[in-house]
Short mmCIF file of N, CA, C and O in Angstrom, two decimals:
data_model
loop_
_atom_site.label_atom_id
_atom_site.label_comp_id
_atom_site.label_asym_id
_atom_site.label_seq_id
_atom_site.Cartn_x
_atom_site.Cartn_y
_atom_site.Cartn_z
N MET R 13 25.65 80.01 55.76
CA MET R 13 26.80 80.60 56.41
C MET R 13 26.31 81.66 57.39
O MET R 13 25.50 82.50 57.05
N SER R 14 26.77 81.60 58.62
CA SER R 14 26.33 82.57 59.61
C SER R 14 27.22 83.81 59.57
O SER R 14 28.38 83.74 59.21
N CYS R 15 26.64 84.91 59.96
CA CYS R 15 27.35 86.18 59.96
C CYS R 15 27.90 86.42 61.35
O CYS R 15 27.14 86.55 62.30
N PRO R 16 29.22 86.49 61.51
CA PRO R 16 29.77 86.74 62.84
C PRO R 16 29.43 88.15 63.28
O PRO R 16 29.36 89.07 62.48
N THR R 17 29.18 88.30 64.57
CA THR R 17 28.87 89.61 65.11
C THR R 17 30.14 90.21 65.70
O THR R 17 30.64 89.73 66.70
N PRO R 18 30.66 91.26 65.06
CA PRO R 18 31.88 91.86 65.58
C PRO R 18 31.58 92.67 66.83
O PRO R 18 30.46 93.14 67.02
N ALA R 19 32.58 92.84 67.66
CA ALA R 19 32.45 93.70 68.83
C ALA R 19 32.34 95.14 68.35
O ALA R 19 32.91 95.51 67.34
N PRO R 20 31.54 95.99 69.08
CA PRO R 20 31.42 97.40 68.65
C PRO R 20 32.76 98.10 68.73
O PRO R 20 33.55 97.84 69.61
N GLU R 21 32.97 98.98 67.79
CA GLU R 21 34.21 99.75 67.76
C GLU R 21 33.89 101.22 67.86
O GLU R 21 33.44 101.82 66.91
N GLY R 22 34.09 101.79 69.06
CA GLY R 22 33.90 103.23 69.24
C GLY R 22 32.47 103.67 69.05
O GLY R 22 32.22 104.74 68.54
N GLY R 23 31.48 102.85 69.45
CA GLY R 23 30.07 103.19 69.30
C GLY R 23 29.68 104.33 70.22
O GLY R 23 30.48 104.85 70.99
N VAL R 24 28.40 104.68 70.21
CA VAL R 24 27.91 105.81 70.98
C VAL R 24 28.16 105.63 72.47
O VAL R 24 28.63 106.52 73.14
N ASP R 25 27.84 104.43 73.01
CA ASP R 25 28.03 104.20 74.43
C ASP R 25 29.39 103.63 74.75
O ASP R 25 29.72 103.43 75.91
N ASP R 26 30.19 103.32 73.75
CA ASP R 26 31.48 102.67 73.93
C ASP R 26 32.56 103.73 74.04
O ASP R 26 32.89 104.38 73.06
N PRO R 27 33.10 103.95 75.25
CA PRO R 27 34.08 105.02 75.41
C PRO R 27 35.42 104.75 74.72
O PRO R 27 36.23 105.63 74.59
N GLY R 28 35.65 103.56 74.28
CA GLY R 28 36.90 103.25 73.60
C GLY R 28 36.72 102.01 72.76
O GLY R 28 35.63 101.56 72.53
N SER R 29 37.79 101.47 72.30
CA SER R 29 37.68 100.27 71.50
C SER R 29 37.47 99.07 72.40
O SER R 29 37.74 99.13 73.60
N PRO R 30 36.97 97.95 71.86
CA PRO R 30 36.74 96.77 72.68
C PRO R 30 38.05 96.30 73.30
O PRO R 30 39.10 96.36 72.68
N SER R 31 37.94 95.87 74.53
CA SER R 31 39.13 95.39 75.21
C SER R 31 38.76 94.33 76.23
O SER R 31 37.62 94.22 76.62
N ALA R 32 39.73 93.59 76.61
CA ALA R 32 39.55 92.58 77.65
C ALA R 32 39.53 93.28 78.99
O ALA R 32 39.92 94.44 79.11
N PRO R 33 39.04 92.60 80.04
CA PRO R 33 39.06 93.23 81.36
C PRO R 33 40.47 93.74 81.68
O PRO R 33 41.47 93.10 81.39
N GLY R 34 40.50 94.92 82.26
CA GLY R 34 41.79 95.51 82.58
C GLY R 34 42.28 96.47 81.52
O GLY R 34 43.30 97.11 81.65
N GLY R 35 41.56 96.59 80.41
CA GLY R 35 41.88 97.58 79.40
C GLY R 35 42.79 97.10 78.29
O GLY R 35 43.04 97.83 77.35
N ALA R 36 43.30 95.88 78.36
CA ALA R 36 44.19 95.39 77.30
C ALA R 36 43.36 94.88 76.14
O ALA R 36 42.31 94.29 76.33
N PRO R 37 43.78 95.11 74.89
CA PRO R 37 43.02 94.58 73.75
C PRO R 37 42.94 93.07 73.83
O PRO R 37 43.87 92.40 74.23
N SER R 38 41.76 92.54 73.44
CA SER R 38 41.59 91.09 73.49
C SER R 38 42.12 90.47 72.20
O SER R 38 42.20 91.11 71.16
N ALA R 39 42.44 89.21 72.28
CA ALA R 39 42.93 88.49 71.11
C ALA R 39 41.83 88.40 70.06
O ALA R 39 42.09 88.46 68.86
N ALA R 40 40.56 88.28 70.51
CA ALA R 40 39.45 88.18 69.56
C ALA R 40 39.33 89.45 68.74
O ALA R 40 39.01 89.41 67.56
N THR R 41 39.62 90.60 69.35
CA THR R 41 39.53 91.86 68.63
C THR R 41 40.56 91.89 67.50
O THR R 41 40.25 92.30 66.38
N ASP R 42 41.78 91.44 67.76
CA ASP R 42 42.81 91.43 66.74
C ASP R 42 42.45 90.48 65.60
O ASP R 42 42.63 90.79 64.44
N ALA R 43 41.88 89.32 65.95
CA ALA R 43 41.51 88.34 64.94
C ALA R 43 40.34 88.85 64.11
O ALA R 43 40.27 88.63 62.90
N ASP R 44 39.39 89.54 64.77
CA ASP R 44 38.23 90.05 64.05
C ASP R 44 38.58 91.18 63.09
O ASP R 44 37.88 91.41 62.12
N SER R 45 39.67 91.89 63.34
CA SER R 45 39.99 93.04 62.50
C SER R 45 40.30 92.61 61.07
O SER R 45 40.03 93.36 60.13
N SER R 46 40.82 91.41 60.87
CA SER R 46 41.08 90.96 59.50
C SER R 46 39.77 90.68 58.78
O SER R 46 39.63 90.94 57.59
N ASP R 47 38.75 90.18 59.52
CA ASP R 47 37.43 89.94 58.92
C ASP R 47 36.74 91.26 58.60
O ASP R 47 35.97 91.35 57.66
N HIS R 48 37.03 92.27 59.38
CA HIS R 48 36.37 93.57 59.22
C HIS R 48 36.63 94.15 57.83
O HIS R 48 35.76 94.77 57.24
N HIS R 49 37.77 93.93 57.30
CA HIS R 49 38.13 94.49 56.00
C HIS R 49 37.95 93.51 54.85
O HIS R 49 38.29 93.82 53.73
N SER R 50 37.39 92.34 55.13
CA SER R 50 37.26 91.33 54.08
C SER R 50 36.03 91.54 53.21
O SER R 50 35.84 90.81 52.26
N GLY R 51 35.19 92.52 53.54
CA GLY R 51 34.01 92.77 52.73
C GLY R 51 32.81 91.92 53.10
O GLY R 51 31.81 91.92 52.41
N LEU R 52 32.89 91.18 54.20
CA LEU R 52 31.80 90.32 54.61
C LEU R 52 30.76 91.06 55.45
O LEU R 52 29.68 90.55 55.67
N HIS R 53 31.05 92.24 55.92
CA HIS R 53 30.16 92.97 56.81
C HIS R 53 29.41 94.06 56.05
O HIS R 53 29.93 94.66 55.12
N ALA R 54 28.19 94.31 56.49
CA ALA R 54 27.38 95.39 55.90
C ALA R 54 27.98 96.74 56.31
O ALA R 54 28.65 96.86 57.33
N ALA R 55 27.71 97.73 55.51
CA ALA R 55 28.18 99.08 55.82
C ALA R 55 27.48 99.57 57.08
O ALA R 55 26.32 99.24 57.33
N PRO R 56 28.17 100.36 57.91
CA PRO R 56 27.53 100.88 59.12
C PRO R 56 26.36 101.79 58.78
O PRO R 56 26.37 102.49 57.76
N VAL R 57 25.35 101.75 59.61
CA VAL R 57 24.17 102.58 59.43
C VAL R 57 24.47 103.95 60.06
O VAL R 57 24.97 104.01 61.18
N PRO R 58 24.17 105.03 59.36
CA PRO R 58 24.41 106.36 59.95
C PRO R 58 23.55 106.54 61.20
O PRO R 58 22.39 106.16 61.22
N LEU R 59 24.13 107.11 62.24
CA LEU R 59 23.43 107.35 63.50
C LEU R 59 23.10 108.82 63.65
O LEU R 59 23.81 109.68 63.13
N PRO R 60 22.05 109.12 64.41
CA PRO R 60 21.78 110.52 64.74
C PRO R 60 22.93 111.05 65.59
O PRO R 60 23.73 110.28 66.14
N PRO R 61 23.01 112.35 65.78
CA PRO R 61 24.05 112.91 66.64
C PRO R 61 23.97 112.32 68.05
O PRO R 61 22.89 111.98 68.53
N ALA R 62 25.11 112.22 68.71
CA ALA R 62 25.19 111.62 70.04
C ALA R 62 24.20 112.23 71.05
O ALA R 62 23.60 111.48 71.82
N PRO R 63 23.98 113.54 71.06
CA PRO R 63 23.00 114.09 72.02
C PRO R 63 21.58 113.56 71.78
O PRO R 63 20.82 113.38 72.72
N VAL R 64 21.24 113.31 70.52
CA VAL R 64 19.91 112.78 70.20
C VAL R 64 19.80 111.34 70.70
O VAL R 64 18.80 110.95 71.30
N VAL R 65 20.83 110.54 70.47
CA VAL R 65 20.83 109.15 70.93
C VAL R 65 20.78 109.13 72.46
O VAL R 65 20.06 108.32 73.06
N SER R 66 21.52 110.02 73.10
CA SER R 66 21.51 110.10 74.57
C SER R 66 20.12 110.47 75.09
O SER R 66 19.63 109.89 76.06
N ALA R 67 19.47 111.44 74.45
CA ALA R 67 18.12 111.84 74.87
C ALA R 67 17.13 110.69 74.69
O ALA R 67 16.23 110.50 75.52
N ALA R 68 17.29 109.93 73.61
CA ALA R 68 16.42 108.76 73.39
C ALA R 68 16.62 107.74 74.51
O ALA R 68 15.65 107.16 75.01
N GLY R 69 17.86 107.54 74.91
CA GLY R 69 18.14 106.63 76.03
C GLY R 69 17.50 107.12 77.32
O GLY R 69 16.94 106.32 78.08
N ASP R 70 17.54 108.43 77.56
CA ASP R 70 16.90 109.00 78.75
C ASP R 70 15.40 108.74 78.74
O ASP R 70 14.81 108.38 79.76
N LEU R 71 14.77 108.92 77.58
CA LEU R 71 13.33 108.66 77.48
C LEU R 71 13.01 107.20 77.74
O LEU R 71 12.06 106.88 78.46
N LEU R 72 13.79 106.31 77.15
CA LEU R 72 13.54 104.89 77.35
C LEU R 72 13.75 104.49 78.81
O LEU R 72 12.99 103.67 79.34
N ARG R 73 14.74 105.08 79.47
CA ARG R 73 14.94 104.80 80.90
C ARG R 73 13.74 105.30 81.71
O ARG R 73 13.31 104.65 82.66
N ALA R 74 13.20 106.47 81.34
CA ALA R 74 12.05 107.01 82.06
C ALA R 74 10.84 106.09 81.92
O ALA R 74 10.00 106.02 82.81
N LEU R 75 10.76 105.38 80.82
CA LEU R 75 9.63 104.48 80.57
C LEU R 75 9.90 103.05 81.04
O LEU R 75 9.06 102.18 80.85
N SER R 76 11.04 102.80 81.66
CA SER R 76 11.45 101.43 81.92
C SER R 76 10.78 100.77 83.12
O SER R 76 10.79 99.55 83.22
N ALA R 77 10.19 101.52 84.02
CA ALA R 77 9.55 100.92 85.20
C ALA R 77 8.13 100.47 84.85
O ALA R 77 7.37 101.21 84.20
N PRO R 78 7.73 99.28 85.28
CA PRO R 78 6.38 98.80 84.98
C PRO R 78 5.28 99.76 85.43
O PRO R 78 4.29 99.95 84.70
N LEU R 79 5.43 100.40 86.59
CA LEU R 79 4.39 101.33 87.03
C LEU R 79 4.33 102.55 86.12
O LEU R 79 3.24 103.06 85.83
N ARG R 80 5.46 103.01 85.62
CA ARG R 80 5.44 104.16 84.70
C ARG R 80 4.79 103.78 83.38
O ARG R 80 4.08 104.58 82.77
N ILE R 81 5.00 102.56 82.94
CA ILE R 81 4.31 102.07 81.73
C ILE R 81 2.81 102.07 81.98
O ILE R 81 2.03 102.53 81.14
N ALA R 82 2.39 101.58 83.15
CA ALA R 82 0.97 101.55 83.48
C ALA R 82 0.39 102.96 83.55
O ALA R 82 -0.75 103.20 83.10
N ILE R 83 1.13 103.91 84.08
CA ILE R 83 0.67 105.30 84.14
C ILE R 83 0.47 105.85 82.73
O ILE R 83 -0.56 106.46 82.43
N VAL R 84 1.44 105.62 81.85
CA VAL R 84 1.31 106.09 80.47
C VAL R 84 0.07 105.49 79.82
O VAL R 84 -0.70 106.19 79.15
N LEU R 85 -0.16 104.22 80.04
CA LEU R 85 -1.34 103.57 79.46
C LEU R 85 -2.63 104.16 80.04
O LEU R 85 -3.62 104.32 79.32
N GLN R 86 -2.63 104.50 81.32
CA GLN R 86 -3.81 105.12 81.93
C GLN R 86 -4.08 106.51 81.35
O GLN R 86 -5.23 106.93 81.27
N LEU R 87 -3.02 107.19 80.92
CA LEU R 87 -3.18 108.55 80.39
C LEU R 87 -3.50 108.59 78.90
O LEU R 87 -3.71 109.67 78.35
N ARG R 88 -3.59 107.44 78.27
CA ARG R 88 -3.80 107.45 76.81
C ARG R 88 -5.14 108.03 76.40
O ARG R 88 -5.28 108.57 75.30
N ASP R 89 -6.14 107.95 77.28
CA ASP R 89 -7.46 108.48 76.93
C ASP R 89 -7.68 109.91 77.41
O ASP R 89 -8.77 110.45 77.26
N GLY R 90 -6.64 110.51 77.98
CA GLY R 90 -6.76 111.89 78.41
C GLY R 90 -6.19 112.11 79.79
O GLY R 90 -5.75 111.17 80.46
N PRO R 91 -6.19 113.38 80.22
CA PRO R 91 -5.61 113.74 81.52
C PRO R 91 -6.31 113.03 82.68
O PRO R 91 -7.51 112.73 82.62
N ARG R 92 -5.54 112.78 83.73
CA ARG R 92 -6.06 112.15 84.94
C ARG R 92 -5.50 112.86 86.16
O ARG R 92 -4.34 113.29 86.16
N CYS R 93 -6.30 112.92 87.22
CA CYS R 93 -5.82 113.40 88.52
C CYS R 93 -5.05 112.28 89.19
O CYS R 93 -5.24 111.09 88.89
N VAL R 94 -4.20 112.66 90.13
CA VAL R 94 -3.39 111.68 90.84
C VAL R 94 -4.28 110.64 91.50
O VAL R 94 -4.02 109.44 91.42
N HIS R 95 -5.37 111.07 92.16
CA HIS R 95 -6.22 110.11 92.86
C HIS R 95 -6.86 109.12 91.90
O HIS R 95 -7.08 107.96 92.25
N GLU R 96 -7.12 109.55 90.66
CA GLU R 96 -7.67 108.61 89.66
C GLU R 96 -6.63 107.55 89.29
O GLU R 96 -6.97 106.38 89.12
N LEU R 97 -5.39 107.96 89.18
CA LEU R 97 -4.31 107.01 88.88
C LEU R 97 -4.10 106.06 90.04
O LEU R 97 -3.91 104.85 89.85
N VAL R 98 -4.15 106.58 91.27
CA VAL R 98 -4.00 105.73 92.46
C VAL R 98 -5.09 104.66 92.48
O VAL R 98 -4.81 103.48 92.69
N ASP R 99 -6.33 105.07 92.23
CA ASP R 99 -7.45 104.12 92.22
C ASP R 99 -7.31 103.10 91.11
O ASP R 99 -7.52 101.90 91.32
N ALA R 100 -6.97 103.56 89.91
CA ALA R 100 -6.88 102.67 88.76
C ALA R 100 -5.73 101.67 88.89
O ALA R 100 -5.85 100.51 88.49
N LEU R 101 -4.62 102.11 89.47
CA LEU R 101 -3.42 101.27 89.55
C LEU R 101 -3.31 100.50 90.86
O LEU R 101 -2.44 99.63 91.00
N GLU R 102 -4.15 100.87 91.82
CA GLU R 102 -4.18 100.21 93.13
C GLU R 102 -2.82 100.22 93.82
O GLU R 102 -2.33 99.20 94.31
N VAL R 103 -2.20 101.39 93.82
CA VAL R 103 -0.94 101.61 94.54
C VAL R 103 -1.09 102.89 95.35
O VAL R 103 -2.06 103.63 95.19
N THR R 104 -0.13 103.17 96.21
CA THR R 104 -0.23 104.33 97.08
C THR R 104 0.00 105.64 96.33
O THR R 104 0.69 105.68 95.30
N GLN R 105 -0.56 106.72 96.88
CA GLN R 105 -0.39 108.04 96.28
C GLN R 105 1.07 108.47 96.24
O GLN R 105 1.52 108.98 95.21
N PRO R 106 1.86 108.26 97.32
CA PRO R 106 3.27 108.67 97.23
C PRO R 106 4.03 107.94 96.12
O PRO R 106 4.88 108.53 95.45
N LEU R 107 3.71 106.66 95.89
CA LEU R 107 4.39 105.91 94.84
C LEU R 107 4.01 106.44 93.45
O LEU R 107 4.87 106.64 92.59
N VAL R 108 2.74 106.72 93.24
CA VAL R 108 2.30 107.30 91.97
C VAL R 108 2.96 108.65 91.75
O VAL R 108 3.47 108.94 90.67
N SER R 109 2.98 109.47 92.79
CA SER R 109 3.57 110.81 92.67
C SER R 109 5.07 110.73 92.35
O SER R 109 5.58 111.52 91.55
N GLN R 110 5.76 109.78 92.96
CA GLN R 110 7.19 109.60 92.69
C GLN R 110 7.41 109.27 91.22
O GLN R 110 8.28 109.85 90.55
N HIS R 111 6.63 108.35 90.67
CA HIS R 111 6.79 107.96 89.27
C HIS R 111 6.34 109.08 88.32
O HIS R 111 6.94 109.26 87.26
N LEU R 112 5.32 109.82 88.72
CA LEU R 112 4.91 110.97 87.90
C LEU R 112 6.00 112.02 87.83
O LEU R 112 6.20 112.65 86.79
N ARG R 113 6.74 112.22 88.92
CA ARG R 113 7.85 113.18 88.89
C ARG R 113 8.90 112.76 87.87
O ARG R 113 9.44 113.60 87.14
N VAL R 114 9.20 111.47 87.81
CA VAL R 114 10.18 110.98 86.83
C VAL R 114 9.66 111.23 85.41
O VAL R 114 10.38 111.72 84.55
N LEU R 115 8.40 110.89 85.18
CA LEU R 115 7.82 111.08 83.85
C LEU R 115 7.76 112.56 83.47
O LEU R 115 8.01 112.93 82.32
N LYS R 116 7.47 113.42 84.44
CA LYS R 116 7.40 114.85 84.16
C LYS R 116 8.79 115.42 83.88
O LYS R 116 8.97 116.18 82.92
N SER R 117 9.78 115.03 84.67
CA SER R 117 11.13 115.56 84.46
C SER R 117 11.73 115.06 83.15
O SER R 117 12.63 115.71 82.61
N SER R 118 11.22 113.96 82.63
CA SER R 118 11.71 113.41 81.36
C SER R 118 10.92 113.93 80.16
O SER R 118 11.18 113.54 79.03
N GLY R 119 9.92 114.77 80.41
CA GLY R 119 9.13 115.32 79.31
C GLY R 119 8.10 114.37 78.75
O GLY R 119 7.62 114.57 77.64
N VAL R 120 7.73 113.35 79.52
CA VAL R 120 6.73 112.39 79.05
C VAL R 120 5.32 112.91 79.37
O VAL R 120 4.40 112.76 78.57
N VAL R 121 5.16 113.54 80.54
CA VAL R 121 3.86 114.07 80.95
C VAL R 121 4.02 115.52 81.38
O VAL R 121 5.13 115.99 81.68
N SER R 122 2.90 116.22 81.41
CA SER R 122 2.86 117.56 81.99
C SER R 122 1.80 117.56 83.08
O SER R 122 0.93 116.69 83.12
N ALA R 123 1.89 118.54 83.97
CA ALA R 123 0.95 118.64 85.09
C ALA R 123 0.27 120.00 85.05
O ALA R 123 0.90 121.02 84.74
N HIS R 124 -1.02 120.00 85.36
CA HIS R 124 -1.80 121.24 85.43
C HIS R 124 -2.63 121.19 86.70
O HIS R 124 -3.27 120.17 86.99
N ARG R 125 -2.62 122.30 87.42
CA ARG R 125 -3.44 122.35 88.63
C ARG R 125 -4.89 122.57 88.24
O ARG R 125 -5.21 123.41 87.41
N GLN R 126 -5.77 121.78 88.87
CA GLN R 126 -7.21 121.95 88.67
C GLN R 126 -7.82 121.95 90.07
O GLN R 126 -8.02 120.89 90.67
N GLY R 127 -8.07 123.15 90.59
CA GLY R 127 -8.53 123.26 91.98
C GLY R 127 -7.42 122.80 92.91
O GLY R 127 -6.30 123.30 92.85
N ARG R 128 -7.74 121.82 93.74
CA ARG R 128 -6.75 121.30 94.68
C ARG R 128 -5.99 120.11 94.10
O ARG R 128 -5.09 119.58 94.73
N GLU R 129 -6.36 119.68 92.93
CA GLU R 129 -5.77 118.48 92.30
C GLU R 129 -4.76 118.86 91.22
O GLU R 129 -4.87 119.92 90.59
N MET R 130 -3.83 117.96 91.00
CA MET R 130 -2.92 118.06 89.85
C MET R 130 -3.42 117.05 88.82
O MET R 130 -3.67 115.89 89.15
N ARG R 131 -3.58 117.53 87.58
CA ARG R 131 -3.96 116.64 86.48
C ARG R 131 -2.74 116.43 85.60
O ARG R 131 -2.06 117.38 85.25
N TYR R 132 -2.50 115.20 85.23
CA TYR R 132 -1.36 114.85 84.40
C TYR R 132 -1.86 114.38 83.04
O TYR R 132 -2.90 113.73 82.94
N GLU R 133 -1.08 114.74 82.01
CA GLU R 133 -1.42 114.28 80.66
C GLU R 133 -0.15 113.99 79.88
O GLU R 133 0.91 114.55 80.16
N LEU R 134 -0.29 113.12 78.89
CA LEU R 134 0.83 112.79 78.02
C LEU R 134 1.16 113.98 77.14
O LEU R 134 0.26 114.66 76.65
N LEU R 135 2.44 114.20 76.95
CA LEU R 135 2.87 115.31 76.10
C LEU R 135 3.04 114.88 74.65
O LEU R 135 3.02 115.72 73.75
N ASP R 136 3.24 113.60 74.42
CA ASP R 136 3.59 113.16 73.07
C ASP R 136 3.00 111.78 72.79
O ASP R 136 3.28 110.83 73.51
N GLN R 137 2.21 111.68 71.74
CA GLN R 137 1.61 110.40 71.37
C GLN R 137 2.66 109.41 70.85
O GLN R 137 2.43 108.21 70.88
N HIS R 138 3.82 109.90 70.40
CA HIS R 138 4.88 108.99 69.97
C HIS R 138 5.29 108.05 71.10
O HIS R 138 5.50 106.86 70.90
N LEU R 139 5.41 108.63 72.30
CA LEU R 139 5.84 107.83 73.44
C LEU R 139 4.77 106.81 73.81
O LEU R 139 5.08 105.69 74.21
N LEU R 140 3.51 107.19 73.67
CA LEU R 140 2.43 106.23 73.91
C LEU R 140 2.54 105.07 72.94
O LEU R 140 2.41 103.90 73.32
N ARG R 141 2.82 105.36 71.68
CA ARG R 141 2.94 104.28 70.68
C ARG R 141 4.12 103.36 71.01
O ARG R 141 4.04 102.14 70.81
N ILE R 142 5.21 103.92 71.52
CA ILE R 142 6.36 103.10 71.92
C ILE R 142 5.95 102.16 73.05
O ILE R 142 6.25 100.97 73.02
N VAL R 143 5.26 102.70 74.06
CA VAL R 143 4.82 101.89 75.19
C VAL R 143 3.84 100.81 74.72
O VAL R 143 3.96 99.64 75.10
N GLU R 144 2.88 101.20 73.91
CA GLU R 144 1.90 100.21 73.41
C GLU R 144 2.58 99.11 72.60
O GLU R 144 2.24 97.94 72.74
N ALA R 145 3.55 99.48 71.77
CA ALA R 145 4.26 98.49 70.97
C ALA R 145 5.06 97.54 71.88
O ALA R 145 5.08 96.32 71.66
N ALA R 146 5.69 98.07 72.92
CA ALA R 146 6.45 97.23 73.85
C ALA R 146 5.52 96.27 74.59
O ALA R 146 5.83 95.08 74.75
N VAL R 147 4.37 96.77 75.02
CA VAL R 147 3.40 95.92 75.72
C VAL R 147 2.85 94.85 74.78
O VAL R 147 2.76 93.67 75.15
N ASP R 148 2.52 95.23 73.56
CA ASP R 148 2.05 94.25 72.57
C ASP R 148 3.10 93.19 72.32
O ASP R 148 2.80 92.00 72.28
N HIS R 149 4.34 93.62 72.14
CA HIS R 149 5.42 92.69 71.87
C HIS R 149 5.63 91.72 73.04
O HIS R 149 5.80 90.52 72.85
N ALA R 150 5.59 92.25 74.26
CA ALA R 150 5.78 91.42 75.46
C ALA R 150 4.65 90.42 75.60
O ALA R 150 4.85 89.32 76.14
N GLY R 151 3.45 90.76 75.11
CA GLY R 151 2.31 89.87 75.23
C GLY R 151 2.21 88.81 74.15
O GLY R 151 1.36 87.90 74.23
N GLU R 152 3.06 88.90 73.14
CA GLU R 152 3.04 87.90 72.06
C GLU R 152 3.61 86.59 72.56
O GLU R 152 4.50 86.56 73.40
N GLU R 153 3.08 85.51 72.02
CA GLU R 153 3.61 84.19 72.43
C GLU R 153 4.51 83.62 71.40
O GLU R 153 4.49 83.81 70.27
#
């Protein structure tokens, strides 16, 4: 027996209850409500507070660009100067700098001046593990 997947009801990203286009409740929602109380569904899992879930979404968005993933992977062995990242990734300096700004504003990396260069480093190994797990998963056949 398959488990039907109900539409989300008032979830974190869901500003209201499920509805058909135009805001009117859908017929499927009304039909599903009788199943909701039949005891066939698992109890909801407690969620962290909405600001925590929102911050997690912001971090995942910051890591969503392939070049930003590559930058994080380049920084796993320690801080790098911008020119080292440009050479390793074979992209232009303005493009690397643009993506580093996103990563820095999201709290993924920090920057330190070293002479005339800016050196960037990962702030949190948790984020590196997330990126590595995503890359490993994407590479599985």
